[in-house]
Structures are given as C-alpha cells and as structure tokens.
Coordinates of C-alpha atoms and ligand atoms in Angstrom, one line a residue:
X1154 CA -11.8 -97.5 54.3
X1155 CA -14.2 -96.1 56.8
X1156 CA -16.0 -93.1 56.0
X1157 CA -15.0 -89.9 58.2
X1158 CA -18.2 -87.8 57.7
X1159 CA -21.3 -87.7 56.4
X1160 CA -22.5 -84.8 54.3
X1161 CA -25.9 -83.7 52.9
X1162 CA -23.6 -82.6 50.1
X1163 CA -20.5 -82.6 49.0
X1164 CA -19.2 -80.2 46.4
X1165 CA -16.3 -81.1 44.5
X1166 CA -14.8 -77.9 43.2
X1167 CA -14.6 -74.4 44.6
X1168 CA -14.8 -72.2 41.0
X1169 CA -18.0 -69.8 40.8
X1170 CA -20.0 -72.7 40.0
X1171 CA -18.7 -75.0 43.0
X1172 CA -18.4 -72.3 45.9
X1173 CA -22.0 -70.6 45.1
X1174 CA -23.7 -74.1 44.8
X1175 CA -22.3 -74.7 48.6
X1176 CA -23.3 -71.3 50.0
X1177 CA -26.6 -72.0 48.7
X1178 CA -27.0 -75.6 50.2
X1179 CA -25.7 -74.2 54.1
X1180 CA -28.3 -71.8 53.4
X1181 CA -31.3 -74.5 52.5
X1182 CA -29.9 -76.2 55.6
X1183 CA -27.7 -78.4 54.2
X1184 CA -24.5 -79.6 55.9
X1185 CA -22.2 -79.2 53.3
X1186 CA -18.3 -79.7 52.6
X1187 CA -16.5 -78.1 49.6
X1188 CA -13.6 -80.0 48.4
X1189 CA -10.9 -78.2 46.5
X1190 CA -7.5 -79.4 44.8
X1191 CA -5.8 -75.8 44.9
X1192 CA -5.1 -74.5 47.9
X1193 CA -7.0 -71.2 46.7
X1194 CA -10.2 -71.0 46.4
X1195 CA -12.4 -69.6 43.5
X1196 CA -11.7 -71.9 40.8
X1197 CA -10.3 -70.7 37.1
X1198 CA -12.3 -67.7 37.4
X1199 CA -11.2 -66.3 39.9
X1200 CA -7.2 -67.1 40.1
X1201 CA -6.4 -67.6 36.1
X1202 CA -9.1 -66.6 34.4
X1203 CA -11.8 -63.7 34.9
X1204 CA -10.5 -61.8 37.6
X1205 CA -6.6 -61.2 37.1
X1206 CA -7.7 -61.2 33.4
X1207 CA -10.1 -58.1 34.2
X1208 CA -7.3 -56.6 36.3
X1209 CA -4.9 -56.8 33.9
X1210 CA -7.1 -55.2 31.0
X1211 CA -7.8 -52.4 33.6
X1212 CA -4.3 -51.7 34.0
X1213 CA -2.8 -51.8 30.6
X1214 CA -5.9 -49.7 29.5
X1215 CA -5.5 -46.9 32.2
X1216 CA -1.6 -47.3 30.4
X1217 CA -2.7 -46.5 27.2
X1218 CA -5.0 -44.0 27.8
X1219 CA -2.2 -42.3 29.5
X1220 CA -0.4 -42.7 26.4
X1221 CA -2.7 -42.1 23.4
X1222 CA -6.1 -39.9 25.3
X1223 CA -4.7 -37.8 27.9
X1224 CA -3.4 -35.0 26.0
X1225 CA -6.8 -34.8 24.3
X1226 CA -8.3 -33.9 27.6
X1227 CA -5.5 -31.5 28.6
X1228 CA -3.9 -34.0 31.2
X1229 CA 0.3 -33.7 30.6
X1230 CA 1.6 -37.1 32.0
X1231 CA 4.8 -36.2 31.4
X1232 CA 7.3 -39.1 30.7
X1233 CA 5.6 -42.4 31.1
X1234 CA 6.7 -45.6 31.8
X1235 CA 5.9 -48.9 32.7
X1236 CA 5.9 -51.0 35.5
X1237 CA 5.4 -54.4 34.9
X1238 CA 6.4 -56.3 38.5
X1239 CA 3.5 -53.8 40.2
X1240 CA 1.1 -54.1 37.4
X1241 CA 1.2 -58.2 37.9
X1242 CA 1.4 -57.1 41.7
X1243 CA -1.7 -55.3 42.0
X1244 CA -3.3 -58.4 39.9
X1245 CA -2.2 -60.8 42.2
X1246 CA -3.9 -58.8 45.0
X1247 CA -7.1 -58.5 43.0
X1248 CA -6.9 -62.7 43.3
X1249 CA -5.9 -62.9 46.8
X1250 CA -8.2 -60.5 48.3
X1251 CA -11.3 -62.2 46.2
X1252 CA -10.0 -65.7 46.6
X1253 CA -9.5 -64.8 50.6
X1254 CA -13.0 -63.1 49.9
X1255 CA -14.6 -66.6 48.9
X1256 CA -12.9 -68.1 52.1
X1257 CA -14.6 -66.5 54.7
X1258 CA -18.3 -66.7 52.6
X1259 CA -18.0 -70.3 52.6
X1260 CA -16.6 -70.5 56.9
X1261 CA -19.6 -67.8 57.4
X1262 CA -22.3 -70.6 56.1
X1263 CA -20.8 -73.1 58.3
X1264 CA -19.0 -75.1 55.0
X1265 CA -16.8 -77.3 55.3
X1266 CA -13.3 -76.8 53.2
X1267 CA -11.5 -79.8 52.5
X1268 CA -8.3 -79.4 50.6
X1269 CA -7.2 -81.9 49.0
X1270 CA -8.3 -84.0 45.2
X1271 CA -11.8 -85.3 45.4
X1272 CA -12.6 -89.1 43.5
X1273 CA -16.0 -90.6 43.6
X1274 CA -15.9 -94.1 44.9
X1275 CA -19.7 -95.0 44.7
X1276 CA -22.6 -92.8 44.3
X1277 CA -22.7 -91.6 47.5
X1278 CA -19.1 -91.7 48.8
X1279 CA -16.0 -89.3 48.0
X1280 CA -12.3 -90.3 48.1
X1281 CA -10.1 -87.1 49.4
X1282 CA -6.3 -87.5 48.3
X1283 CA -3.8 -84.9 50.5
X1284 CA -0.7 -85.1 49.5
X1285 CA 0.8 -88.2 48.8
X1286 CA -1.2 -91.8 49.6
X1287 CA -3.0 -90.2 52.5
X1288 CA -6.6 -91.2 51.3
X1289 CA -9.9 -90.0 53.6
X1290 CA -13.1 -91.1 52.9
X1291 CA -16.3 -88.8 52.9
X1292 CA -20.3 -89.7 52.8
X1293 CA -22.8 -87.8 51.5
X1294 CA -26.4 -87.8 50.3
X1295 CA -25.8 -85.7 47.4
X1296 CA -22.8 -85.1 45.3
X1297 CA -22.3 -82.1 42.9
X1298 CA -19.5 -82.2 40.3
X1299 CA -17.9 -78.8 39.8
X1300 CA -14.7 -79.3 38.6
X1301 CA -14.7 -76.9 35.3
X1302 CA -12.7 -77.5 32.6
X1303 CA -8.9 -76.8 31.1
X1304 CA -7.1 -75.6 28.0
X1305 CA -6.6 -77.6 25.3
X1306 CA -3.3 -77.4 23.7
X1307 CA -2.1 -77.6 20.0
X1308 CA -1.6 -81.7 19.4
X1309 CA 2.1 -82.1 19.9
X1310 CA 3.1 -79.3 22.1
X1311 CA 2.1 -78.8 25.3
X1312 CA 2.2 -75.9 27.3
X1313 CA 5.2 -75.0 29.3
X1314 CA 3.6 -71.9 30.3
X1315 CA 6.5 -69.9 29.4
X1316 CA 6.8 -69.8 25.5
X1317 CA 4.0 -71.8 24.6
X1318 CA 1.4 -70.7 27.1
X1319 CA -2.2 -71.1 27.7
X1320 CA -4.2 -68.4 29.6
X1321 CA -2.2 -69.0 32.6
X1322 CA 0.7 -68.4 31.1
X1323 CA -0.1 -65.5 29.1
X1324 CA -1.4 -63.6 32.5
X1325 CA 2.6 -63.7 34.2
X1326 CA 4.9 -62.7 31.5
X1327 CA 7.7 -61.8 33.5
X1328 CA 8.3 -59.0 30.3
X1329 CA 6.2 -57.5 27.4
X1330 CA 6.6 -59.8 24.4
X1331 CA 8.0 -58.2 21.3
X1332 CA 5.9 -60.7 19.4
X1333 CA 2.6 -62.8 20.8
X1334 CA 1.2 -65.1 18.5
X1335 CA -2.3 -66.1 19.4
X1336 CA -4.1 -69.3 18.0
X1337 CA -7.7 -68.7 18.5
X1338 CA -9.8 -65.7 18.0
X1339 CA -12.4 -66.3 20.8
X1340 CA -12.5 -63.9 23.8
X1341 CA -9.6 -65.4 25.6
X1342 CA -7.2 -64.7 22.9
X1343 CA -9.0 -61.1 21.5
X1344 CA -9.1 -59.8 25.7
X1345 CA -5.2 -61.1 26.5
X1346 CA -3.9 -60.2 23.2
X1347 CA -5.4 -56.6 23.9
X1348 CA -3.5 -56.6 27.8
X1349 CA 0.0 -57.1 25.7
X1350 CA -0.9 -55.5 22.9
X1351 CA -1.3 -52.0 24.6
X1352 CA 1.5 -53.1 26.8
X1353 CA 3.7 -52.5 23.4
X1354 CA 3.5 -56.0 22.0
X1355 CA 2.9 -57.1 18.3
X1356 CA 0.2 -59.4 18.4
X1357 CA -0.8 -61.7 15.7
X1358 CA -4.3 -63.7 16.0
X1359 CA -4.4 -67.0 13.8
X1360 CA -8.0 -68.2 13.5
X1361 CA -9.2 -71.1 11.4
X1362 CA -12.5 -69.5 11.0
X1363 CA -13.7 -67.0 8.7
X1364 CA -14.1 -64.2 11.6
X1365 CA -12.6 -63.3 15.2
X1366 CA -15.0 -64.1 18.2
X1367 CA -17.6 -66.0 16.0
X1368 CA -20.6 -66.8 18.1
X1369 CA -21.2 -62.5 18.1
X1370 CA -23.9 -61.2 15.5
X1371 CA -22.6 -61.1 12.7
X1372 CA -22.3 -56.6 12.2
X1373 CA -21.0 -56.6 16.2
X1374 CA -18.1 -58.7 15.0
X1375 CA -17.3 -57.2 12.1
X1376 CA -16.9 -53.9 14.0
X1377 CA -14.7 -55.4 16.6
X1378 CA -12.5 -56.8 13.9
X1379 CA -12.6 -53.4 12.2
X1380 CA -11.7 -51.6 15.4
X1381 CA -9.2 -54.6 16.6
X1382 CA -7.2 -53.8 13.4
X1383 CA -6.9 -50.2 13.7
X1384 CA -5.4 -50.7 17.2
X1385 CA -2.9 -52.5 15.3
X1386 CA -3.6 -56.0 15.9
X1387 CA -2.7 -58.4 13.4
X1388 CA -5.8 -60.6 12.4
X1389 CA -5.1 -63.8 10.3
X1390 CA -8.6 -65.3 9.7
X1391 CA -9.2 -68.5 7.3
X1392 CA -5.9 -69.2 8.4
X1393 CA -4.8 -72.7 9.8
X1394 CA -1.5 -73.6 11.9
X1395 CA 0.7 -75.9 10.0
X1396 CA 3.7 -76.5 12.1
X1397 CA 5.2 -75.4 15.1
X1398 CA 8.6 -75.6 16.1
X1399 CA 9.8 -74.4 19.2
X1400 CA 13.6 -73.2 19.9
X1401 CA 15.1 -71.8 23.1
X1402 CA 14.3 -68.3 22.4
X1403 CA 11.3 -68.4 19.3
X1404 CA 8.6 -70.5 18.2
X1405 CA 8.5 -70.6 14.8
X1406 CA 4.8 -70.8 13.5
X1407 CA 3.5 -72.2 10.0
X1408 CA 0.6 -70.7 9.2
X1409 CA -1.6 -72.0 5.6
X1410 CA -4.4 -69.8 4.0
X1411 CA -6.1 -70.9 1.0
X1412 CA -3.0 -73.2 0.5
X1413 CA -0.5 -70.8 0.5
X1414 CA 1.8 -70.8 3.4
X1415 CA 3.7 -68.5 5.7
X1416 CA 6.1 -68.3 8.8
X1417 CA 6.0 -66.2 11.4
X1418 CA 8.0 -65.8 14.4
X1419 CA 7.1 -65.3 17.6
X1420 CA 8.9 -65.3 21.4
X1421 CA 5.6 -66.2 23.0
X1422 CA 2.4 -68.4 21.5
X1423 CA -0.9 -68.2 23.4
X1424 CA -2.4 -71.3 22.3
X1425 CA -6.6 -69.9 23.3
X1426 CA -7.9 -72.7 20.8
X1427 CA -10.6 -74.1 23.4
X1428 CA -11.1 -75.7 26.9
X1429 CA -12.3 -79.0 28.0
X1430 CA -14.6 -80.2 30.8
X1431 CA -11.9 -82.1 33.5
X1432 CA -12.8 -84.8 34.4
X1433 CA -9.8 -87.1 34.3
X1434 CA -9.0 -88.9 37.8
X1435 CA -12.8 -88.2 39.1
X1436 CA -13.8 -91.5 38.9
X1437 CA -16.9 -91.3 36.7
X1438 CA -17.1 -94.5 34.6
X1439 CA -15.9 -96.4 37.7
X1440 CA -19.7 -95.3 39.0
X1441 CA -21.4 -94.9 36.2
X1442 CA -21.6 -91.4 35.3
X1443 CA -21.9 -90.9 31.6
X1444 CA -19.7 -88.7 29.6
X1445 CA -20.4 -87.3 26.1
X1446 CA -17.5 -89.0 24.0
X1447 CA -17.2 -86.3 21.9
X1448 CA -17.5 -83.1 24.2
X1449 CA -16.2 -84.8 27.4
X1450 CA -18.9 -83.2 28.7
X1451 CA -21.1 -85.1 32.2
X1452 CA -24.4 -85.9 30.9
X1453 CA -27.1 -84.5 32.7
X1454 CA -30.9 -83.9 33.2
X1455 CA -32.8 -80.9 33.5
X1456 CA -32.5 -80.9 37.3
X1457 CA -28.7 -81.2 36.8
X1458 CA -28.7 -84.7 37.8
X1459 CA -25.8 -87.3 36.1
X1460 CA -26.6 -90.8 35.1
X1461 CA -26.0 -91.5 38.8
X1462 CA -28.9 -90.1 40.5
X1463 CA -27.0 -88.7 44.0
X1464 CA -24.3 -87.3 41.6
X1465 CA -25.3 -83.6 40.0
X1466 CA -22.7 -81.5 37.4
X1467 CA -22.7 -78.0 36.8
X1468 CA -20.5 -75.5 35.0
X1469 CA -17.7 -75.9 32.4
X1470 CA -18.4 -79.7 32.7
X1471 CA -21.9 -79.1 31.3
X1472 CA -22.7 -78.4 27.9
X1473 CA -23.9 -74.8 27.3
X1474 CA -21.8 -71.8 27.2
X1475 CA -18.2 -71.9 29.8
X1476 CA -19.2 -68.6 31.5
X1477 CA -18.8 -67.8 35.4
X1478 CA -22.1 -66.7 35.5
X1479 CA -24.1 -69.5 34.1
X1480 CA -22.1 -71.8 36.3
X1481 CA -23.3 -70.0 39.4
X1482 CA -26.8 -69.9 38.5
X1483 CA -26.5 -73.8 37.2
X1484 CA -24.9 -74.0 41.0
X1485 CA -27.6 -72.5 42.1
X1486 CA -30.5 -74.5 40.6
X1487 CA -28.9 -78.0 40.7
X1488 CA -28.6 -77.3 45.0
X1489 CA -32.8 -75.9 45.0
X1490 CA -33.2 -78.8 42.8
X1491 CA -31.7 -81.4 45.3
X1492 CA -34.1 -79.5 48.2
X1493 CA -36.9 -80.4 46.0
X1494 CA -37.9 -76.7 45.0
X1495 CA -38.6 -75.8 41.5
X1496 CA -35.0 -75.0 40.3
X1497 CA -34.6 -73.8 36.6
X1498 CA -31.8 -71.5 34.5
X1499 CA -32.9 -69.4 31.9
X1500 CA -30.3 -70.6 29.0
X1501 CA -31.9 -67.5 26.6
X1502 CA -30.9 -65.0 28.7
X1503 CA -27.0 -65.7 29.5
X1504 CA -25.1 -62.3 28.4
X1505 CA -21.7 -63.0 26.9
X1506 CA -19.3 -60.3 27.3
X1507 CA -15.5 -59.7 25.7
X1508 CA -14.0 -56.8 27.9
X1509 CA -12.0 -55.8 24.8
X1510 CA -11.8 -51.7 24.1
X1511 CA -14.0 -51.1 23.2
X1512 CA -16.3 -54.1 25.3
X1513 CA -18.6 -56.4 23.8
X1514 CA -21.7 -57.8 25.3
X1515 CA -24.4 -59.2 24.0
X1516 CA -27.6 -61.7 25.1
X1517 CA -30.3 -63.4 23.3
X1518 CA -30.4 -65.0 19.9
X1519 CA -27.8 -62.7 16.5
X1520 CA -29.5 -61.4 13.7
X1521 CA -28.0 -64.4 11.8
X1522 CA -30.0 -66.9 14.4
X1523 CA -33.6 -64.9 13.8
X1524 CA -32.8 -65.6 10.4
X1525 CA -31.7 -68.9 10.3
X1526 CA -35.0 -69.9 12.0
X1527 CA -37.4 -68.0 10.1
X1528 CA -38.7 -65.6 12.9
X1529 CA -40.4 -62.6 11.4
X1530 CA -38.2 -59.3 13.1
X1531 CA -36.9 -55.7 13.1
X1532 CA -33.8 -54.2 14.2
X1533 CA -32.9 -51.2 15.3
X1534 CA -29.1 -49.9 16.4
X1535 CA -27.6 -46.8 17.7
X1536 CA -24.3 -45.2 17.4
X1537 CA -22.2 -44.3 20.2
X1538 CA -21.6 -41.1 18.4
X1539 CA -25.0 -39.6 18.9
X1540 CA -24.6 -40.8 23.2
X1541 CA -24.1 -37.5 24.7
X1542 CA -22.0 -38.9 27.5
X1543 CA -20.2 -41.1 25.3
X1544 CA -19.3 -37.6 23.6
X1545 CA -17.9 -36.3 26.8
X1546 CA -15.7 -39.0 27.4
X1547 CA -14.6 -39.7 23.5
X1548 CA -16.1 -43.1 23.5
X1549 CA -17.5 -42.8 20.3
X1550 CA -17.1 -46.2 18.6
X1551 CA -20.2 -48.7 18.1
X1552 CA -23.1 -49.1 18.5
X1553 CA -26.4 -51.2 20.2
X1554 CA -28.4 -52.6 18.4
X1555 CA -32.0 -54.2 19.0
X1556 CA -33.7 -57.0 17.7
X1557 CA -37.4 -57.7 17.9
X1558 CA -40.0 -60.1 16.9
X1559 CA -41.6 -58.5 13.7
X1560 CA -45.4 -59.1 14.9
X1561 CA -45.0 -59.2 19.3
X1562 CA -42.2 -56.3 19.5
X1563 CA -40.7 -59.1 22.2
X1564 CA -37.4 -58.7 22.5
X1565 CA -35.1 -61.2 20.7
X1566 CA -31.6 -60.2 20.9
X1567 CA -29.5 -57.4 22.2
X1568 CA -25.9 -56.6 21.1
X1569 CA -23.7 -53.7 22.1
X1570 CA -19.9 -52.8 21.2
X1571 CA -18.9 -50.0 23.1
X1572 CA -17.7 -48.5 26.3
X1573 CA -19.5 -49.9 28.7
X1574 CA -21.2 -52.3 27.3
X1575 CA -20.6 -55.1 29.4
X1576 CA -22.3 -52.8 32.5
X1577 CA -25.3 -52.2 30.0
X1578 CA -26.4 -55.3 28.9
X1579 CA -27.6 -56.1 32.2
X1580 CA -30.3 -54.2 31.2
X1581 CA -31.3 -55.5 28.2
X1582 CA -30.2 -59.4 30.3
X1583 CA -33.5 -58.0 32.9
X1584 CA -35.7 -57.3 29.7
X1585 CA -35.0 -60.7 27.9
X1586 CA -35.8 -62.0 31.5
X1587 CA -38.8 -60.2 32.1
X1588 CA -39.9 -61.2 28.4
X1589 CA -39.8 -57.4 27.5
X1590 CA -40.7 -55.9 24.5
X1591 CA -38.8 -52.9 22.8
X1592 CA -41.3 -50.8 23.5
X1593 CA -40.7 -51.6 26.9
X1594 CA -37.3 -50.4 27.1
X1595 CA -38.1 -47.8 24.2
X1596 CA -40.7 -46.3 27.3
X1597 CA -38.0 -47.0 30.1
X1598 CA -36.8 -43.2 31.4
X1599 CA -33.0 -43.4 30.7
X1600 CA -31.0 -40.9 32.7
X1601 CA -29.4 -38.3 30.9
X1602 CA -26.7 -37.7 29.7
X1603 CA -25.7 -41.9 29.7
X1604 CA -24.3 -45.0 27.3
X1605 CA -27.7 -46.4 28.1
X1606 CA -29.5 -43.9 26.2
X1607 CA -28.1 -45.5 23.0
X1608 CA -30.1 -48.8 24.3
X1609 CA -33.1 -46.7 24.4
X1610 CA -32.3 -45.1 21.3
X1611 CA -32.0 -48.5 19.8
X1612 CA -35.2 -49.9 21.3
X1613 CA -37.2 -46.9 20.3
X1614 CA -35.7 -47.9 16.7
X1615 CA -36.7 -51.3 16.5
X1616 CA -40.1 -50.7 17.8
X1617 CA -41.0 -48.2 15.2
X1618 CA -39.8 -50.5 12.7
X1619 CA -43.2 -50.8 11.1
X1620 CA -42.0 -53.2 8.4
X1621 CA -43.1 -57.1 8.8
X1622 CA -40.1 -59.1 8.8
X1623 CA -38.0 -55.8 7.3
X1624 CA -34.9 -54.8 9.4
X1625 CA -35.3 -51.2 9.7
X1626 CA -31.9 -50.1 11.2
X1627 CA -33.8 -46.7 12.5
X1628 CA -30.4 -45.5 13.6
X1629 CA -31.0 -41.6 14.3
X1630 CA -28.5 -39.4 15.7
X1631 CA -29.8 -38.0 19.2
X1632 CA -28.1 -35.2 21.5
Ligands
FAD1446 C1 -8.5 -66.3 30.8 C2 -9.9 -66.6 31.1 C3 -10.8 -65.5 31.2 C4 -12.1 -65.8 31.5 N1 -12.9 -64.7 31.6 C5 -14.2 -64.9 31.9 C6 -15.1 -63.8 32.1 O1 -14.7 -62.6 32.0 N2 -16.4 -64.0 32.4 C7 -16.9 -65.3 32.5 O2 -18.1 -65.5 32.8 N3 -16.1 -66.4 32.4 C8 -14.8 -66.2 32.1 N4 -13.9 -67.3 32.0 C9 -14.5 -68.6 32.1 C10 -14.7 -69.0 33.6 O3 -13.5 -68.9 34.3 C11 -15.3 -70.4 33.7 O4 -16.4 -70.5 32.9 C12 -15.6 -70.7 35.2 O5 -14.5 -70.6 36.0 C13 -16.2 -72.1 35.3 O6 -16.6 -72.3 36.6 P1 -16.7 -73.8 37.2 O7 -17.1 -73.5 38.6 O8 -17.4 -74.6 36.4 O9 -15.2 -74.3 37.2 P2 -13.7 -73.7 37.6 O10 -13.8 -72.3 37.9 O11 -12.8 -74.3 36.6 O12 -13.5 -74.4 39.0 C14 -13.3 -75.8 39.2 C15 -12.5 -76.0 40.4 O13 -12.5 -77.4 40.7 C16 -11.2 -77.8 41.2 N5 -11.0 -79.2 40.9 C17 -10.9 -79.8 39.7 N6 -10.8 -81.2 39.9 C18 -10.8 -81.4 41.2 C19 -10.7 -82.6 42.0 N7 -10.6 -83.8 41.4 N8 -10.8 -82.4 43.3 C20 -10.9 -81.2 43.9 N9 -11.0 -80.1 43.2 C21 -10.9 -80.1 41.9 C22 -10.3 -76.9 40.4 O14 -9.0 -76.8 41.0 C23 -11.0 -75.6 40.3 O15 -10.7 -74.8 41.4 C24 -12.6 -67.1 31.7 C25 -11.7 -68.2 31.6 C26 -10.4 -67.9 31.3 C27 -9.4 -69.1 31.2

C-alpha cells in the first residue's frame, strides 16, 4: 500500500499524554498528525476518567453539603432533592466542552487529526483502519505510542458496564444504587464510591490488602480510612473475592478474610482492581518493540525511546505511576527529546492526589519509604483544626505533614488530607522541584487567613525538629 503522507511525527493516541506530546512537536516545528480511535478527543482522562469523575464528585458534594452542612451556616434549603439525568448532564458537558476544548488546541498548531485505529507496520510507517477494511497508510520520521491503558476485570466476568462495571460504567448509572460493591481500594474505587455514596448508596469496598489507597504514607491513610468509615462507607480490608455470581437483578459476591467467608449482595459491582497498558492490535512484536511480559508495559529508554529507535511511548503504557499529569510531561520530554534538546521528567516530584472529602495529595517519598531506606529525617504535621480559614469554613479534618532530611532540612516528602489539599500540594510539588528545604517553606509568607498556613505550620515543625533521625511531630495549634 502506498503511503499517503509523510509526518515528522505521528502520535498515536489523543489522551493528555498523546494530545500534549503533538502540541508540543507543531510547536518545535514539527509536522505532526494525531491519530485517535474515539471519535472524541482527550483520551481516558478526559471522557471516562478524570474529568466527568471530578464533575461528578463536585456535584454529589455540593448535594451533600446541602444535606448535612448548610443548616450549620444558617442556609435553609428547604426540601431537597435529586436530580440525577442533569447531574450526569452537566458532566457530560464538562467532557464535551474540554474534549471540544482539546480539538481546536490541536487545529490551532496546525495538527493533523486522523480518526480512525492506528497499527505500526514498520518503524517508520503507520496503518490507519476507518471503519471497516478501509486501510490508509501514513509515513513518519518519528512515531510516539500513546495509547494508555484499560481496566482489568475480575478473571471470569467481564464487564457489561451495567451490573458489573468498570469506571466507565460506574460514571452513568442511570439510578443511585442501593448497594455498590467495590473491588479495589485505590483511588478509583475510594473517589467513585464517594460520588454514590453521598448520592445515598451503600457502599462496600473489598480490598485484598491490609489498607485502602496503599501507596499513601502510612498516618495519611489511616486517617482517610478513619474518616471514609465515619461517612459510612463500608471498608473490607484483608479481604479477598471468592466467587461471583451474577443474576438479572444482583451480583452475589463471596468475600474470604482470614478463611472465613461471607456473601454479600449487591445490584452493582465496580470492579477498580487495576488497569493495563493497551497495547493489543498495535502491532509491536510484528516491529520489534519490546514489551515487559509481566507489566505489558513498552520498554523504553530514558529519552522515551522503544526498542525500535523511531518508535517512542509515553503515559499509561510506561512504567511509573498512570497519572494524567506525568503522561503530559513524559509527552512533553519524549517530543524535546526527538528535537534533540535535553528532555528530562522529574519522577520524585509527581503529586498523587484522591479528590475524596476530605482530598488527599501527597508528593515525594512516605515516612515508611525514608525509613525503609535508612535516610536520617524529621517530621513535622499540622492539624486542620488550628487553620484559621479552615475554621471558617468547618473543614477541620487532617492534617499536613512534612518530612525532611534529618542533617540537610531538604525536603523529602509532603502529605496533606484535607480540604484543599489537592490545590496545595502544588506548593510543596514547586519546593520538591526547586530541591527546597523546610525552612524554605517554613520562611515562605503564607497569606492569612489560608489551608496553606497549615503547610507552613508544618514546615516550620519539621525544621525545628532538632533531633537527628527523631520524628518530632512539632504539631502546635496556631490561630
Ligand atoms: C475513573 C478514572 C479517574 C482518573 N482520575 C485521574 C485524576 O484525577 N488525575 C490523574 O492524573 N489521572 C487520573 N486518571 C488516570 C488518567 O486518566 C490516565 O493516567 C491518563 O488518561 C493516561 O493518559 P495517556 O495519554 O497515557 O492515555 P489515555 O488517556 O488512555 O489515552 C489514550 C488514547 O489512545 C487511544 N487509542 C488507543 N489505542 C489506539 C489505537 N490503536 N489507535 C488510535 N487510538 C488509540 C484511546 O482511544 C485513547 O483516547 C483516572 C483514570 C480513571 C479511569
């Protein structure tokens, strides 16, 4: 088949990894195309993952606000009620307005959208399928892989995205479940369980491991489970899934802890157990890009680069954390990288946020990491209580909290649960960036009255913490 075009790049996927990685090529010069399956744009991020789950936590929040916090301010709502069709709406407007958004970024740079699915067919040519059998070829100098990943499902039962869903599924309930199981504790399952659970759900989270969201330091996630609970979520820990068995109106659910076993019933499961690069139909042993058995993960260099030279990955199909931010800056790098400029992401300072209430967010290494490798350091936290503005807007639960190396005072970690939190660690993202130390931030003028004072707070904490290796939790109550 003759080739139709020839590209200095073709980007095959248009999630935050793929779309960024294409503006910044058109801007080095490039002539560029971005190739996507969906006819939206914006990848898993922005159509079933970040976005309408954002806007869906926004809504049922403002919902139960109305419900449990108003009166304490004096606000009568009267009788409330909900809405489900414009709730789901309004999130589907949130999708189409970015999506349309990400559109007219990539026309403005002089991209190229193909829609259609992309297949490699040598290192430097691309196969694009439209609809059925029509087959186009495409040239380019440089390919970049950015086709994310997807759910994995329980073995045995798929997803039909209506009982047994996976995110997907979970964000277009056409009605509020009476009972959502959740398998998996990570952030997926903690943020949509939280949607339906303030919705008026009962929501039961089954995780294998001994604690919810388990890559959080260690006292953040024991607060969040703590706080998860009292909100009336049902947390199964230690506990494995036995069985499943599916019916037309329940899925009946055997659950096994320390060898006992249980049922439990539910009329919708969110399986959130785990995603998976995709790469199935792209073509990559067929040229020679090596995959990671294990991980299904594309192995690549520290310029991004596959086993195939012209052929560069990025984003959920890399190993490091699947976040939509790391994929954009990998996006970012692997394109400077391909212009010959020094290209480089900073893998300490990623922040990892879970917009449960209250939020999570947290970057740089747990106090069970410092420990674990030996590093002499101090900590020092804060409590939302003694935030002023947190006061004023009865946002008292958790805490930041600031870790340090115990001789330089650089900054190691910073973890927050809180209100907030996931606008705040940017700061404390800019520090571990800037290689900060907790005096810095301790010295930083904070406005008054703000949540960020309790990072302050925090800092000035850990910096006093005089003890080598101790970990002074200087927690003092402020105004
Ligand atoms: C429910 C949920 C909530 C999330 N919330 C957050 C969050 O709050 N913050 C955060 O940072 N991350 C979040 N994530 C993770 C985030 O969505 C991913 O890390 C991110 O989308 C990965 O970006 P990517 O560009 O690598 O791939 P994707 O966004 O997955 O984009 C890949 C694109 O490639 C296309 N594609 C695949 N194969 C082909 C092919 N053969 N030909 C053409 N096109 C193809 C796909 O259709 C897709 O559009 C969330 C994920 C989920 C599921």
């Amino acid at each position: 088949m003759a080739s139709k075009e020839t590209f200095d790049l073709i980007v095959i996927g248009s999630g935050p990894g793929g779309y960024v990685a294409a503006v910044r090529a058109a801007q080095l010069g490039m002539k560029t195309a971005c190739i996507e399956k969906h006819t939206r744009l914006g990848g898993v991020c922005l159509n079933v993952g970040c976005i309408p789950s954002k806007a869906l936590l926004d809504s049922s929040e403002y919902y139960h606000l109305a419900q449990t916090r108003f009166g304490e301010h004096g606000i009568k709502t009267g009788r409330l009620g909900l809405d489900l069709k414009q709730m789901l709406a309004r999130k589907e407007k949130v999708v189409k307005d970015l999506t349309d958004n990400v559109r007219q970024l990539l026309e403005g740079h002089d991209v190229t959208i193909l829609q259609g699915t992309a297949r490699l067919a040598g290192p430097n040519r691309v196969i694009l399928t439209r609809g059925k059998q029509k087959e186009e070829a495409f040239e380019a100098k440089h390919i970049l892989l950015a086709t994310g990943s997807a759910p994995v499902a329980l073995p045995g039962h798929p997803f039909d995205e209506k009982q047994i869903v996976s995110a997907t599924g979970a964000l277009a309930f056409d009605a509020v479940p009476k009972h959502l199981g959740i398998v998996g504790g990570g952030y997926i399952g903690l943020e949509l369980g939280s949607v339906w659970m303030r919705l008026g759900a009962k929501v039961t989270v089954i995780e294998m491991l001994p604690k919810i969201a388990a890559g959080l330091d260690g006292q953040v996630g024991r607060t969040l489970d703590r706080l998860l609970r009292k909100q009336g979520m049902d947390i199964r820990v230690d506990t494995k899934v036995a069985g499943v068995k599916k019916t037309a109106k329940q899925i009946k659910v055997a659950i096994e802890k320390n060898g006992k076993q249980e049922n439990l019933t539910f009329d919708r499961l969110l399986v959130s157990i785990g995603r998976r690069p995709l790469t199935q139909g792209l073509g990559l042993s067929e040229v020679g890009v090596e995959v990671d058995a294990r991980s299904g993960q594309v192995k690549i260099d520290d310029q991004y680069r596959t086993s195939v030279p012209s052929v560069s990955a990025i984003g959920d199909l890399v190993p490091g954390p699947m976040l939509a931010h790391k994929a954009s800056a990998e996006g970012i790098a692997a394109v400077e990288a391909m212009a010959g400029q020094p290209a480089e992401v900073n893998y300490d300072a990623i922040p990892a946020i879970v917009y449960t209430a209250p939020e999570v967010a947290s970057v740089g290494l747990t106090e069970e990491q410092v420990k674990e490798r030996g590093v002499p350091y101090c900590t020092g936290s804060y409590p939302f209580t003694g935030a002023g503005r947190a006061r004023c807007m009865g946002e008292t639960d958790g805490f930041v909290k600031v870790i340090r190396h115990g001789r330089t005072d650089r900054v190691l970690g910073i973890h927050i649960i809180g209100a907030r939190a996931a606008d705040m660690i940017a700061e404390g993202v800019l520090a571990m960036e800037f290689n900060a130390s907790s005096e810095d931030i301790a010295r930083t003028i904070h406005g008054h009255p703000t949540f960020a004072e309790a990072l302050m707070e925090a800092a000035m904490g850990a910096s006093q913490c005089a003890i080598y290796g101790a970990q002074g939790k200087a927690s003092t109550e402020g105004p």
